[in-house]
Each structure stands twice: as C-alpha cells, then as structure tokens.
XYZ file of C-alpha atoms in Angstrom:
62
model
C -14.276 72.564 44.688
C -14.099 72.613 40.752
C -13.435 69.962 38.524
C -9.448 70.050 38.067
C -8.906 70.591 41.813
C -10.822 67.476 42.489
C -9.102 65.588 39.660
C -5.753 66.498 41.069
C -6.818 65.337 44.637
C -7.356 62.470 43.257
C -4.287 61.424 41.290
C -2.657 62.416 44.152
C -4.401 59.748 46.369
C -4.351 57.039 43.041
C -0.031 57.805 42.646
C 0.522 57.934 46.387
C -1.452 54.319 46.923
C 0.654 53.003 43.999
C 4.239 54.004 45.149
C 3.357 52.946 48.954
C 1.104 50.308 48.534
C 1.841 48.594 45.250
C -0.057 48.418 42.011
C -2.917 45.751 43.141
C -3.354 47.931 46.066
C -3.540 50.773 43.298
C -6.185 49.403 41.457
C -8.184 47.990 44.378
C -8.528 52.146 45.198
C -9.451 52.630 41.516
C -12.476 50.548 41.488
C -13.458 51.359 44.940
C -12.955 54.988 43.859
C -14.798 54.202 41.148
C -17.664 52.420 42.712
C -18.422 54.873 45.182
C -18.509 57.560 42.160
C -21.724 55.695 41.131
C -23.162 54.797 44.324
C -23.344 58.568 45.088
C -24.637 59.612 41.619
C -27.481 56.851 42.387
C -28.388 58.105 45.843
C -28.497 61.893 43.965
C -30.227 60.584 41.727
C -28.188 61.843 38.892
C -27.796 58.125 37.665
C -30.554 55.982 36.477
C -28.843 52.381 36.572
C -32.335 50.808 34.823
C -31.930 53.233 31.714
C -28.383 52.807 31.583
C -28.528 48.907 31.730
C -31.130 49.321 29.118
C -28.707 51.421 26.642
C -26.004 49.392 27.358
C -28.245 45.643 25.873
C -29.247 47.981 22.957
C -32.706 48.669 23.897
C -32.840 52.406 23.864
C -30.959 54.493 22.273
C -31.163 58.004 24.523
C-alpha cells in the first residue's frame, strides 16, 4: 500500500469519526491513531524513544 493510499484511508476514517461521532470522539481516534503509529515503529524498531527523548532535552543533536 503506498503512502497516499494509506493517507487517504485514513482521513477517511479521521472525517467519518468526526461527522458520526463528534469532534472529541474525533480527536480521541487522532491520538490513538497516533499512539499506535509509535508503538509499532518501537516494536520495528524503527524508533529509538531513548535517543529521541535525548534530542528532544537538548542533549544530542543527531
């Protein structure tokens, strides 16, 4: 699945959960959305949470 089809899939699911559900309920699938973006880029290992909690306090810069 490329990149645009997967973006589209998911404004679909984001616009649909805002005119059914409401805008909390919108947001709620946002973040979860969201959250479960970096919980599988952790388990792939394609995210390093130490060295980006370490860029984020200024401590490295790469």
């Amino acid at each position: 699945m490329s990149s645009a089809t997967t973006g589209v899939l998911i404004g679909a699911v984001l616009a649909l959960t805002a005119i059914i559900l409401g805008f909390w309920a919108f947001v709620f699938v946002a973040i979860a959305m969201a959250i479960g973006w970096a919980a599988g880029r952790v388990a792939s290992g394609d995210l390093d949470l130490r060295s980006l909690a370490e860029s984020l306090r200024g401590r490295r810069s790469s």
